[in-house]
mmCIF file of C-alpha atoms and ligand atoms in Angstrom:
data_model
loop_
_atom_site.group_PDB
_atom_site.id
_atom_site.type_symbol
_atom_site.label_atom_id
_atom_site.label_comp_id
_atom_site.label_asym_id
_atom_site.label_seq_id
_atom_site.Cartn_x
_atom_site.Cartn_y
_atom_site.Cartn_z
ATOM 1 C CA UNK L 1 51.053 -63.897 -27.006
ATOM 2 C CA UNK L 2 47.171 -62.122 -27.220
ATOM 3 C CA UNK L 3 46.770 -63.699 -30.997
ATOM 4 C CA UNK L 4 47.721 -67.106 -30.009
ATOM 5 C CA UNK L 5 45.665 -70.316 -29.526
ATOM 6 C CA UNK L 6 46.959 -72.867 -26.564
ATOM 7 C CA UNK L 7 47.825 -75.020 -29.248
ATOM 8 C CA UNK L 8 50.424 -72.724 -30.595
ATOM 9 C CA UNK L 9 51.536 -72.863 -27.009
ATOM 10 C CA UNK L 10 52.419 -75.497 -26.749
ATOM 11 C CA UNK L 11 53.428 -76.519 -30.548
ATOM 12 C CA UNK L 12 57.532 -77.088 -31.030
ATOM 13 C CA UNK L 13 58.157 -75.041 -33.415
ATOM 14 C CA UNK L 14 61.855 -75.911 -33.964
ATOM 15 C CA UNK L 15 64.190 -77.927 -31.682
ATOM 16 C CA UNK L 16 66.347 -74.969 -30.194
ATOM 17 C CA UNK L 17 63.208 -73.244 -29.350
ATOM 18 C CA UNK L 18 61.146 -74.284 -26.361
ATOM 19 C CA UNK L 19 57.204 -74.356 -26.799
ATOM 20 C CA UNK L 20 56.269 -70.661 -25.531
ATOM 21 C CA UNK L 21 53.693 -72.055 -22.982
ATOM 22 C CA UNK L 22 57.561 -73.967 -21.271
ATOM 23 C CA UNK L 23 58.324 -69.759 -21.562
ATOM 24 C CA UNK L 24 55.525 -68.075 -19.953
ATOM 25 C CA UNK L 25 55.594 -71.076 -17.171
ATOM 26 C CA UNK L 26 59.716 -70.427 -16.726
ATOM 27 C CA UNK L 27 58.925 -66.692 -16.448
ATOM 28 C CA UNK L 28 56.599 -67.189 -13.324
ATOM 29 C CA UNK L 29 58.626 -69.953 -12.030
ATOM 30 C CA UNK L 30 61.729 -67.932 -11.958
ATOM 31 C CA UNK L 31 59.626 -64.714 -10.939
ATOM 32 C CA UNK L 32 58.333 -67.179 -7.700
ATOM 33 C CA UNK L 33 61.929 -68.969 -6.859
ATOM 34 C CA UNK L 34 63.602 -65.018 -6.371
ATOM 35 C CA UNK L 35 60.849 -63.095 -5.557
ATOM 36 C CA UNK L 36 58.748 -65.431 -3.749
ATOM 37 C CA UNK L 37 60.725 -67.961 -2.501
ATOM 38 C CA UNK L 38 63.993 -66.295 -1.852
ATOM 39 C CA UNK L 39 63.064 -62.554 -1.010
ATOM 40 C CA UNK L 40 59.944 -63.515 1.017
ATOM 41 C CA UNK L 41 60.776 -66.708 2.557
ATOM 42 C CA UNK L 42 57.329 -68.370 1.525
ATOM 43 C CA UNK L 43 57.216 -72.439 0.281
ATOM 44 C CA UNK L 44 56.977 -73.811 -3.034
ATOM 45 C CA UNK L 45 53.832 -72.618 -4.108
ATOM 46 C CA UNK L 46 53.028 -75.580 -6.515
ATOM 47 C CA UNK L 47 55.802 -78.186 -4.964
ATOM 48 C CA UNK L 48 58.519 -79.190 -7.487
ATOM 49 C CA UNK L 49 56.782 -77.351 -10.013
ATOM 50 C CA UNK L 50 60.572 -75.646 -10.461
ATOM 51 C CA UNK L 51 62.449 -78.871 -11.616
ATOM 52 C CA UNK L 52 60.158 -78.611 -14.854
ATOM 53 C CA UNK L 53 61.424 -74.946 -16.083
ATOM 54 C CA UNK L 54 65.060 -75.329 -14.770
ATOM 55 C CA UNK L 55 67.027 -73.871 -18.161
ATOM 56 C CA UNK L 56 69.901 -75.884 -17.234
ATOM 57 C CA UNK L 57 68.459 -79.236 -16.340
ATOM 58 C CA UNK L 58 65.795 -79.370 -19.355
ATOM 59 C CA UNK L 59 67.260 -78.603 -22.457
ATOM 60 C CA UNK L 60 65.256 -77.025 -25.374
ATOM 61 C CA UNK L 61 64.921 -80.184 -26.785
ATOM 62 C CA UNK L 62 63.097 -82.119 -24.327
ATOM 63 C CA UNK L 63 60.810 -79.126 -22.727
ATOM 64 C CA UNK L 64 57.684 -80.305 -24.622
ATOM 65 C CA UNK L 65 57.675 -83.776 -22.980
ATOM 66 C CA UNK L 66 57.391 -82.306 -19.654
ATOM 67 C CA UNK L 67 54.795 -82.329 -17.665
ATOM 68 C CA UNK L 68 54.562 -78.179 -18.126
ATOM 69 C CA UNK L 69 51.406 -75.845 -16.780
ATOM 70 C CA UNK L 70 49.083 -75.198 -20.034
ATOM 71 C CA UNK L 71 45.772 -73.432 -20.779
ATOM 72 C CA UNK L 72 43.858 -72.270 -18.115
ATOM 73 C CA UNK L 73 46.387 -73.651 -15.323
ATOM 74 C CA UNK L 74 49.184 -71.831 -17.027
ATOM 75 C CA UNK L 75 47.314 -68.290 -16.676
ATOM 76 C CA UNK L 76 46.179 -68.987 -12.989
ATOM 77 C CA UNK L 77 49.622 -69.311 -11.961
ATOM 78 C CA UNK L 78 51.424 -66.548 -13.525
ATOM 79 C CA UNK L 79 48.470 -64.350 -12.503
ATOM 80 C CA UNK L 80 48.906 -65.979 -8.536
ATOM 81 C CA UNK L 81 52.913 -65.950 -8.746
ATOM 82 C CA UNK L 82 52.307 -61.933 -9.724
ATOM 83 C CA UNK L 83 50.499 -61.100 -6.695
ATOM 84 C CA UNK L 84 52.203 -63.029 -4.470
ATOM 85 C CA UNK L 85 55.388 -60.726 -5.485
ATOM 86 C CA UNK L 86 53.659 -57.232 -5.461
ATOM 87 C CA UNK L 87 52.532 -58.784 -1.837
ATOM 88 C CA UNK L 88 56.162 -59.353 -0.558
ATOM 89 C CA UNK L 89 57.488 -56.452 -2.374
ATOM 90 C CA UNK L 90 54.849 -54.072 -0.703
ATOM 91 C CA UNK L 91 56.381 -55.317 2.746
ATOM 92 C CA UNK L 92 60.185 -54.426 2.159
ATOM 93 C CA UNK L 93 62.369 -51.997 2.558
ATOM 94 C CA UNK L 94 64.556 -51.987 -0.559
ATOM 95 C CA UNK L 95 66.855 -48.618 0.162
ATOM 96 C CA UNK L 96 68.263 -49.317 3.396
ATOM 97 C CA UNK L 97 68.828 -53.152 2.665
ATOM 98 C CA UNK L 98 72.188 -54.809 3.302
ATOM 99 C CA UNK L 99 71.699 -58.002 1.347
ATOM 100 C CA UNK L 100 73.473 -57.261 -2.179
ATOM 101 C CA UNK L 101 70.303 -59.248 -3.611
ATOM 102 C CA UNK L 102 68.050 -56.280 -2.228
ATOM 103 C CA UNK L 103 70.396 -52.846 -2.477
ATOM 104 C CA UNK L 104 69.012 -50.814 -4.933
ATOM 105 C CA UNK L 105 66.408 -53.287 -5.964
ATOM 106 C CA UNK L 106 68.976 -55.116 -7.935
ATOM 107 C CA UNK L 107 66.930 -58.828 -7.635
ATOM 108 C CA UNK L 108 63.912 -56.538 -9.007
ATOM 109 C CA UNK L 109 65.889 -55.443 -11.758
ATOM 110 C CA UNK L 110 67.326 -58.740 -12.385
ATOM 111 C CA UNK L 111 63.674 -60.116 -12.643
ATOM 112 C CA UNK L 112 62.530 -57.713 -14.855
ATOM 113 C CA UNK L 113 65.649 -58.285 -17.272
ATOM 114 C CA UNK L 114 64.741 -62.149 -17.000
ATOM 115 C CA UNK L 115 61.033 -61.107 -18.509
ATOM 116 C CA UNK L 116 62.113 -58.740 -20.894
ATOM 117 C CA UNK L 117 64.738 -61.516 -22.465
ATOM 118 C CA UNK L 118 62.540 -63.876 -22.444
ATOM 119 C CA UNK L 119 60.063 -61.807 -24.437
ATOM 120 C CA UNK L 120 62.917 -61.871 -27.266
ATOM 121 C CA UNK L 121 63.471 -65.560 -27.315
ATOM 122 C CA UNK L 122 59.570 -65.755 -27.944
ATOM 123 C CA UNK L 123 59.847 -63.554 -30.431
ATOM 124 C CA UNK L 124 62.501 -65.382 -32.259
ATOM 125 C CA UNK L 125 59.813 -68.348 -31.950
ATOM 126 C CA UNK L 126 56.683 -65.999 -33.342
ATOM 127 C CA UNK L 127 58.715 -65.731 -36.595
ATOM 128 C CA UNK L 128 57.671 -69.380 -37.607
ATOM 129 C CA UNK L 129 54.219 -68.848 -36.657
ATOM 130 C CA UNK L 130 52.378 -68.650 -40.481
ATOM 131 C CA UNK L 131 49.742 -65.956 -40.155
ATOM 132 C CA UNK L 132 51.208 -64.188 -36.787
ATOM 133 C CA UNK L 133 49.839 -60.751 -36.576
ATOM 134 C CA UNK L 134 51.120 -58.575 -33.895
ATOM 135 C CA UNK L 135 48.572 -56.625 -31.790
ATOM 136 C CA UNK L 136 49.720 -53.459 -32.542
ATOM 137 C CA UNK L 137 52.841 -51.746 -35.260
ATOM 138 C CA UNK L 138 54.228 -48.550 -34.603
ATOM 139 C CA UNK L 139 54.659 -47.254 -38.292
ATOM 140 C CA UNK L 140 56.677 -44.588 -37.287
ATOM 141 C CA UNK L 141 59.322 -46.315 -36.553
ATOM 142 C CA UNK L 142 59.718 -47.305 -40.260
ATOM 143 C CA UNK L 143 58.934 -44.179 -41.681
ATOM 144 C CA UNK L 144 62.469 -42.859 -39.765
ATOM 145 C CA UNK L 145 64.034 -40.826 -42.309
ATOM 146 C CA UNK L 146 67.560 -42.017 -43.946
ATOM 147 C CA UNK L 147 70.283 -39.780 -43.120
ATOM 148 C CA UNK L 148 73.408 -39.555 -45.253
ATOM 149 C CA UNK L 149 77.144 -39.837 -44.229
ATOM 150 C CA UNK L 150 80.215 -41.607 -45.276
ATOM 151 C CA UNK L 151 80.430 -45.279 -45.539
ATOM 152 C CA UNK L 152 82.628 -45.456 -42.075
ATOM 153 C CA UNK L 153 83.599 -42.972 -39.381
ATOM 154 C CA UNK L 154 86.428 -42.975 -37.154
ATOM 155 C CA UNK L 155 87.313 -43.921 -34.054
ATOM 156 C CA UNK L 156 90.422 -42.677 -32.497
ATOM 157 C CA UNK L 157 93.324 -44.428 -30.481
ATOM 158 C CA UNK L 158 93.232 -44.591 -27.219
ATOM 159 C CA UNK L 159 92.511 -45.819 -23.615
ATOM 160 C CA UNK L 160 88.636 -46.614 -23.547
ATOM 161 C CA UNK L 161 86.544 -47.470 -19.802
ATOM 162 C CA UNK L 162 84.920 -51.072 -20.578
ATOM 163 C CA UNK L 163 82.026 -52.483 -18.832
ATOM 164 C CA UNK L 164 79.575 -51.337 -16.131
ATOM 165 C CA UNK L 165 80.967 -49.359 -13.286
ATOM 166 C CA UNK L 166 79.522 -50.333 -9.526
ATOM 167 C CA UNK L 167 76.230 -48.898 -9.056
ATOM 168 C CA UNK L 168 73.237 -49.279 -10.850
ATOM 169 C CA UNK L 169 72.025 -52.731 -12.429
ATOM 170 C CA UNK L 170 74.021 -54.744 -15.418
ATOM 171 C CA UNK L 171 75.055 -58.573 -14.913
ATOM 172 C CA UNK L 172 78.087 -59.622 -13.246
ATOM 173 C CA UNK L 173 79.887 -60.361 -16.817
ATOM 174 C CA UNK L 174 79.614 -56.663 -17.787
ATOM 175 C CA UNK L 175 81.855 -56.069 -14.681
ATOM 176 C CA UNK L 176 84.298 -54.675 -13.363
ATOM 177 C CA UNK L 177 84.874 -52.058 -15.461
ATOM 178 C CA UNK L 178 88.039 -51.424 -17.130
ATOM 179 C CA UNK L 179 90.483 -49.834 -19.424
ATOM 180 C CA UNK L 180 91.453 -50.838 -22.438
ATOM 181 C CA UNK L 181 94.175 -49.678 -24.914
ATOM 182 C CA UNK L 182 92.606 -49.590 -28.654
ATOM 183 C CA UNK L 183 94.463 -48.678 -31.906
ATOM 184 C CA UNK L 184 92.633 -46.089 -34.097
ATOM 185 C CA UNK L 185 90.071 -47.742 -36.539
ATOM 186 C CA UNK L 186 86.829 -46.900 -38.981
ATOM 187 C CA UNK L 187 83.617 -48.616 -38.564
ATOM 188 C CA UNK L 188 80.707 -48.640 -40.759
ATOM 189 C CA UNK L 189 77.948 -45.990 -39.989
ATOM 190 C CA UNK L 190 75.013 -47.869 -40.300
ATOM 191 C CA UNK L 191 74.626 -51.598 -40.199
ATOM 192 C CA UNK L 192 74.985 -53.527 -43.123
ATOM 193 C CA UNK L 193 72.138 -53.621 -45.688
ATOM 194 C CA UNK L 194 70.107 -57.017 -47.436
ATOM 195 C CA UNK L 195 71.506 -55.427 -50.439
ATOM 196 C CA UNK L 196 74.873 -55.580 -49.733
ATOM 197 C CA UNK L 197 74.548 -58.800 -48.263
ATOM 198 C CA UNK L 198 72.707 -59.914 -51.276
ATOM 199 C CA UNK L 199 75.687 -58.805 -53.500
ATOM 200 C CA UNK L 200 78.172 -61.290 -51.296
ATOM 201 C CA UNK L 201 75.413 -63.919 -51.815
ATOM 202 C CA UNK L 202 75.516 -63.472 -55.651
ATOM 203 C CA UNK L 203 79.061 -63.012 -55.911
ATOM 204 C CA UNK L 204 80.383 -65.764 -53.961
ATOM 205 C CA UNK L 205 77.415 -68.339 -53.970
ATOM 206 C CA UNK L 206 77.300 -67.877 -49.896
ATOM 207 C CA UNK L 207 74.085 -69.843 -48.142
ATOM 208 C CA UNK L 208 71.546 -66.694 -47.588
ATOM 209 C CA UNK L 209 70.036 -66.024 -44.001
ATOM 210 C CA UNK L 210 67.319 -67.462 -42.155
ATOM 211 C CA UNK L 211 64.260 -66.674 -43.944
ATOM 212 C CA UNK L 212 65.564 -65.957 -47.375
ATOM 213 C CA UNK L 213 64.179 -67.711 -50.238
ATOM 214 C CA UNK L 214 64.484 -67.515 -53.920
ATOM 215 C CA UNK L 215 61.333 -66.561 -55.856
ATOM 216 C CA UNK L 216 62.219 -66.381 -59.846
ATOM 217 C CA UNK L 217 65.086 -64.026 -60.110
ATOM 218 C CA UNK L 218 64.665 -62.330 -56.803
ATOM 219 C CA UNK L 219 64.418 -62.709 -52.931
ATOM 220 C CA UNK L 220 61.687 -62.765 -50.440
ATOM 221 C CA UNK L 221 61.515 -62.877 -46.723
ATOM 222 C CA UNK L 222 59.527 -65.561 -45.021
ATOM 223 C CA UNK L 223 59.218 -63.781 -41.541
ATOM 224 C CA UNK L 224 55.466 -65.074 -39.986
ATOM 225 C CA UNK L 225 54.552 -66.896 -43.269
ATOM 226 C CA UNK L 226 54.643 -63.666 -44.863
ATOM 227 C CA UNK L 227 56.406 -63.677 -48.363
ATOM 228 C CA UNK L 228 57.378 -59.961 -49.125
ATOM 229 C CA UNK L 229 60.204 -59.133 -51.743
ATOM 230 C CA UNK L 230 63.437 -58.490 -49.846
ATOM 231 C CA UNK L 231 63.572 -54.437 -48.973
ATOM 232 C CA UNK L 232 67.058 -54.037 -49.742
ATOM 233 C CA UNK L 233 67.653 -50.640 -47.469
ATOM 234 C CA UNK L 234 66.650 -52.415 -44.291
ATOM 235 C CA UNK L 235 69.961 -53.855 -42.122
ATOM 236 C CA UNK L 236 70.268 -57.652 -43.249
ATOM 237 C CA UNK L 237 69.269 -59.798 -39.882
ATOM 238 C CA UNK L 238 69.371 -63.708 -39.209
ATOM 239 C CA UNK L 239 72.822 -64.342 -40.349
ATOM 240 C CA UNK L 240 75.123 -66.740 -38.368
ATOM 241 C CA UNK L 241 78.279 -65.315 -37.099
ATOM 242 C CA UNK L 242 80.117 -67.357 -39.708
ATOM 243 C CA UNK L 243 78.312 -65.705 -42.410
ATOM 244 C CA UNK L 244 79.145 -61.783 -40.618
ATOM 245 C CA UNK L 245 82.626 -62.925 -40.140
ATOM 246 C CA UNK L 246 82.857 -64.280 -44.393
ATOM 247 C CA UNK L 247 80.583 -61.087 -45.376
ATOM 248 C CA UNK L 248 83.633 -58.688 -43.545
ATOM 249 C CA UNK L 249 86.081 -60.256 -45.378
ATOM 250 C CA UNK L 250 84.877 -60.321 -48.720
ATOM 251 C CA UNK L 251 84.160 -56.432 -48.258
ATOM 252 C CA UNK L 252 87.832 -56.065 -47.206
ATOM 253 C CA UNK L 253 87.177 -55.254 -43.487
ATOM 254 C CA UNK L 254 86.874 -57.622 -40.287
ATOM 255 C CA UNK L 255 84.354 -57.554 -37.621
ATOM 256 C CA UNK L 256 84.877 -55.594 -34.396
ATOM 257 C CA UNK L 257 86.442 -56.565 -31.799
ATOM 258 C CA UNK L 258 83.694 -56.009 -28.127
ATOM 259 C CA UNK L 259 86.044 -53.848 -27.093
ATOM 260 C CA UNK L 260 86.168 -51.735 -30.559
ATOM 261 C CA UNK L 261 82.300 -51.845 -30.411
ATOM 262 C CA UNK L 262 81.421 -50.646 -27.172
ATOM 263 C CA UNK L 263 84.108 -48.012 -27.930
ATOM 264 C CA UNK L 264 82.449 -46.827 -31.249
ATOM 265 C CA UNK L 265 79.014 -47.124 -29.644
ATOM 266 C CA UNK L 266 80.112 -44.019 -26.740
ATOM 267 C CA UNK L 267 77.106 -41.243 -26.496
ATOM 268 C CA UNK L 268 74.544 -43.456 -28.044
ATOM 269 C CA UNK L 269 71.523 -43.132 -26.893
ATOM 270 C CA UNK L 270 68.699 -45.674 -26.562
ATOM 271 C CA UNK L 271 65.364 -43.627 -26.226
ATOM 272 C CA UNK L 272 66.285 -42.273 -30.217
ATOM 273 C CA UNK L 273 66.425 -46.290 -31.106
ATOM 274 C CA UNK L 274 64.241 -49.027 -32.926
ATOM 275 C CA UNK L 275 63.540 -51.718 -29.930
ATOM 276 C CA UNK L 276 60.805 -52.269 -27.971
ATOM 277 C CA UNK L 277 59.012 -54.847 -30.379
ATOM 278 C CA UNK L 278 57.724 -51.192 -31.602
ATOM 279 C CA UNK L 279 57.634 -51.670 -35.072
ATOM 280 C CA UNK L 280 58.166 -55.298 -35.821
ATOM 281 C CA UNK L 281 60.842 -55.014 -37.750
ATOM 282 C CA UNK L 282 63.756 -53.020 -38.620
ATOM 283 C CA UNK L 283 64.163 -49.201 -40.215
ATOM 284 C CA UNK L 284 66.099 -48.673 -43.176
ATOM 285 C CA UNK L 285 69.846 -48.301 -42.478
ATOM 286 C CA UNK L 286 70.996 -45.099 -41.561
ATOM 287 C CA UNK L 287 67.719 -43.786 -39.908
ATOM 288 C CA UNK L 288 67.721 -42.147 -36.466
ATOM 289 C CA UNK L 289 70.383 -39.858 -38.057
ATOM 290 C CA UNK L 290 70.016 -37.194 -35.471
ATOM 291 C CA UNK L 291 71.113 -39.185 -32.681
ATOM 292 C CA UNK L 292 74.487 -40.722 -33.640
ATOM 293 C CA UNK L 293 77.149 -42.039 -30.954
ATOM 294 C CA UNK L 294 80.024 -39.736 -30.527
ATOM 295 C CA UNK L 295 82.217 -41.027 -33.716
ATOM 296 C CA UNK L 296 78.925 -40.613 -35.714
ATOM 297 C CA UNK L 297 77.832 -44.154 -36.046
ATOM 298 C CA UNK L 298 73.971 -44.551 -36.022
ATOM 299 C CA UNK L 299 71.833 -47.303 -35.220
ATOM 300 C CA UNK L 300 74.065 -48.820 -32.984
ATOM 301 C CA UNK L 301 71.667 -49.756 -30.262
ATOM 302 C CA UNK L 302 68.341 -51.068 -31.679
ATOM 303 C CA UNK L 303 67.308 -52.818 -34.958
ATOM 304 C CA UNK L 304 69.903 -55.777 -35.448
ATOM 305 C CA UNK L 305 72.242 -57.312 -32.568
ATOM 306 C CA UNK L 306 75.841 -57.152 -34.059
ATOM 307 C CA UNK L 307 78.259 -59.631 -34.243
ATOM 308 C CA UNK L 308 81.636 -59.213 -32.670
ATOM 309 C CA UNK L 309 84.900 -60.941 -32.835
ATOM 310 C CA UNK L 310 85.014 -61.796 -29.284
ATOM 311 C CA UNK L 311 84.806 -65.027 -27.381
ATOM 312 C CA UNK L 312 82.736 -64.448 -24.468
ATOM 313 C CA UNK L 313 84.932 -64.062 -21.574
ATOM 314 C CA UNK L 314 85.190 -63.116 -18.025
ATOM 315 C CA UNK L 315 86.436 -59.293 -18.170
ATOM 316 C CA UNK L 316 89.686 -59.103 -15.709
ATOM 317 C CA UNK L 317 88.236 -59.408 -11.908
ATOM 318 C CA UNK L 318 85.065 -61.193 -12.620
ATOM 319 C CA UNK L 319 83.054 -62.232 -10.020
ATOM 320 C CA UNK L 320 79.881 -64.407 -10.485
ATOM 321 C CA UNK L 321 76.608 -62.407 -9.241
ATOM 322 C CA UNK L 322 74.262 -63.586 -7.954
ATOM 323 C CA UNK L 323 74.587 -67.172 -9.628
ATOM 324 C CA UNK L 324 77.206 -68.625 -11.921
ATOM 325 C CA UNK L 325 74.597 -70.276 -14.333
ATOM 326 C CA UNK L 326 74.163 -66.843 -15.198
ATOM 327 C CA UNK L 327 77.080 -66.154 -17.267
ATOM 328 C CA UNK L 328 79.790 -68.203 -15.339
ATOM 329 C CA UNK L 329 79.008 -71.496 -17.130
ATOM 330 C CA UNK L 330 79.056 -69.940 -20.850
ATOM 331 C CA UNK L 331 82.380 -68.355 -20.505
ATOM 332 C CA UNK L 332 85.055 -69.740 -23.536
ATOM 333 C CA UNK L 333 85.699 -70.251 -27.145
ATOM 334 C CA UNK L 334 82.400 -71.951 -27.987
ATOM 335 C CA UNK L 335 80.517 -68.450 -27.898
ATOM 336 C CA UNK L 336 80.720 -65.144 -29.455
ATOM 337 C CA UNK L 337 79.509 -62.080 -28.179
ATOM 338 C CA UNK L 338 76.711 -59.953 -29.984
ATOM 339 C CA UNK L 339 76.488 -56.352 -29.282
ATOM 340 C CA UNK L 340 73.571 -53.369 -29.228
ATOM 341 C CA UNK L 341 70.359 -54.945 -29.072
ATOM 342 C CA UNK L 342 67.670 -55.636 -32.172
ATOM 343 C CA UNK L 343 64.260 -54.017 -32.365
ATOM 344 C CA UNK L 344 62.903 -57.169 -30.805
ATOM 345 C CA UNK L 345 64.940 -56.396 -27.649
ATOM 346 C CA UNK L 346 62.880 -54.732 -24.752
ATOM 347 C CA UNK L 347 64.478 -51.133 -24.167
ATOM 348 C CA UNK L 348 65.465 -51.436 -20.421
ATOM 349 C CA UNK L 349 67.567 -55.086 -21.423
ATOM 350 C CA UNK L 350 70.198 -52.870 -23.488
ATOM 351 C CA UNK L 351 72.980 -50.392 -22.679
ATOM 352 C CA UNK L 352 76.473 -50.246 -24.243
ATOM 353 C CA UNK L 353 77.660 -52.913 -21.483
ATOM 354 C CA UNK L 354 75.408 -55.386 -22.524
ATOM 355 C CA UNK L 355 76.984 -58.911 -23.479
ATOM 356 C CA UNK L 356 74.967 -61.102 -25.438
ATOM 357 C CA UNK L 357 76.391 -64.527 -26.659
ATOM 358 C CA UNK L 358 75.280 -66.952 -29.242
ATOM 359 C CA UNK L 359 76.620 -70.174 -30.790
ATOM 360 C CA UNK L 360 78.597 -69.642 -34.276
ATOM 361 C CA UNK L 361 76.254 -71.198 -36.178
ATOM 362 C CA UNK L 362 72.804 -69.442 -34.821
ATOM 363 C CA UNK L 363 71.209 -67.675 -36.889
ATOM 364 C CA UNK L 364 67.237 -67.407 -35.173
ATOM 365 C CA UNK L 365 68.519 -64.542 -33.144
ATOM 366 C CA UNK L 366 67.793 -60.940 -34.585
ATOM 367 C CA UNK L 367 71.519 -60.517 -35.631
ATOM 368 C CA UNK L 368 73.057 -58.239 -38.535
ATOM 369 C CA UNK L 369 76.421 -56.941 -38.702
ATOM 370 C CA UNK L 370 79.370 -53.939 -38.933
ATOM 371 C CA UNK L 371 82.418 -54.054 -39.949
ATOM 372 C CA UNK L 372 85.695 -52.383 -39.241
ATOM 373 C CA UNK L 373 88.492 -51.806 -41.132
ATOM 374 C CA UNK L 374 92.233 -50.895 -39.883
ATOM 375 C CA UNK L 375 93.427 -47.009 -39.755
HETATM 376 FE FE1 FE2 D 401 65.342 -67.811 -18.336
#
């Protein structure tokens, strides 16, 4: 946020993203309700300040009108909420708590999580700011070296553990774990590329992603207000799930199932992965070569979210934790579940149990695909 002015604050940028000063304000608010409020008993600290950065109550739509913190007042408060929290926090005992909010600092974690999601979502926002610079680019990440393979790996049949097991944080949807039964299938070993994607675009006169645009006989990315000729060995990113799911069938293969992903995504490791908001943008497909999941797929976590198959539904056993607006509310058809985590996602959000669901038809989101084929 650094490079920004308070009137890119609190500009709408597009309709299904909220102004990022409604963000940072939500951030504290939420921070204040669980931490504050809940964990150390204390009152409102600005009255009904909360009713204003309610998700559920204020739509995306509608979050400019509000009567929202901004500038100066904005700061004050997410500076104040912050030390109220390190206050309460410094007075608990968080290992020998019974409350299932406290053991093992789960609220903390959940808090944290909250942040580090939200600093996606703004993100996804920054993209239509013309002339955004970040801070500070790791250009390691895109100097990764390519490594080589076959087009798809395999993963075997067999009974796979789904989910997250009991201790430790993860959300209540990524629980219980369970088994599942899968049949014996390949995936692709790196996600798919722009050029690929570009060939389905010229070959079946399919809409391009976000942020495409013709320029003569060629393509450039839009990304910040930056026009740069499309790279054609980085994953493809900002395409709708309809898009993934046409793109899999024209290449003669389908998208995974959750299940299938999670499966093929076993031993990957997410310290050897582009997230973080490291280097602003993806590496070329197929880097991070020496750290592969166990069927040799690479890239799995980091760089582009992936589109699945799969509705987002309650695994067998579900139990809403700690509230159901959390996932509880989302679960059915209308959603499909994304997979892995983009280089835009903060490292501690992901692990190969995280769900993350998105309308059909989104395409802001930092989402690419893989496909699978049969064995
Ligand atoms: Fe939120």
């Amino acid at each position: 946020m650094e490079p920004l002015a308070d009137d890119q604050l609190n500009r709408v940028y597009s309709p299904i993203l909220s102004p990022l000063a409604w963000d940072l304000g939500h951030i504290a608010n939420f921070e204040e309700l669980w931490l504050v409020q809940r964990v150390g008993g204390l009152e409102p600290m600005r009255g009904e300040l909360g009713r204003l950065y309610d998700a559920i109550e204020n739509p995306r739509k509608i979050r400019n009108e509000l009567p929202i913190l901004r500038g100066d007042e904005l700061r004050s408060y997410m500076a104040e909420v912050r030390e109220r929290t390190l206050e309460v926090l410094s007075g608990i005992e968080l290992s020998y708590a019974d409350d299932p909010l406290l053991a093992g600092g789960f609220i903390y974690e959940m808090l944290l999580a909250h942040e580090h999601q939200h600093n996606e979502t703004m993100l996804q926002l920054l993209q239509m700011v013309d002339g955004y610079e970040p801070v500070r680019v790791d250009e390691s990440v895109a100097a990764e070296p390519v490594s080589e393979g076959p087009e798809m790996v395999t993963v075997e049949a067999g009974e796979y553990e789904i989910g997250a097991d009991a201790g430790g944080f993860a959300y209540d949807n990524e629980r219980p774990r369970h088994t599942v039964e899968l049949q014996a299938f390949e995936i692709d070993r790196t996600p798919v590329t722009n050029a690929a994607f570009a060939e389905f675009v010229a070959d079946t006169g399919a809409e391009p992603p976000m942020y495409w645009e013709r320029d003569g006989g060629r393509w450039v990315t839009t990304q910040f207000g930056d026009r740069r000729p499309l790279d054609p060995a980085l994953p493809v990113v900002h395409v709708d799930w309809n898009k993934a799911d046409a793109f899999a069938r024209w290449a003669g293969k389908r998208l995974p199932t959750e299940f299938e992903w999670e499966a093929a995504a076993t031993g990957a490791d997410r310290d050897r992965a582009n997230l973080d908001q490291l280097g602003f943008g993806c590496a070329p497909a197929g880097a991070y070569g020496d750290a592969p999941s166990d069927c040799g797929a690479v890239q799995m976590l980091g760089d582009v979210w992936e589109w699945t198959s799969s509705d987002f539904l309650a695994y067998p056993g579900f139990a809403a934790f700690p509230y159901p607006e959390y996932s509880e509310v989302f679960f059915g058809d209308e959603y499909k579940v994304l997979r892995g985590g983009a280089w835009a996602t903060r490292t501690s959000v992901i692990r190969n149990s995280f769900r993350n669901w998105d309308l059909p038809q989104r395409s802001q989101i930092f989402s690419g695909i893989r496909c699978v084929r049969d064995l």
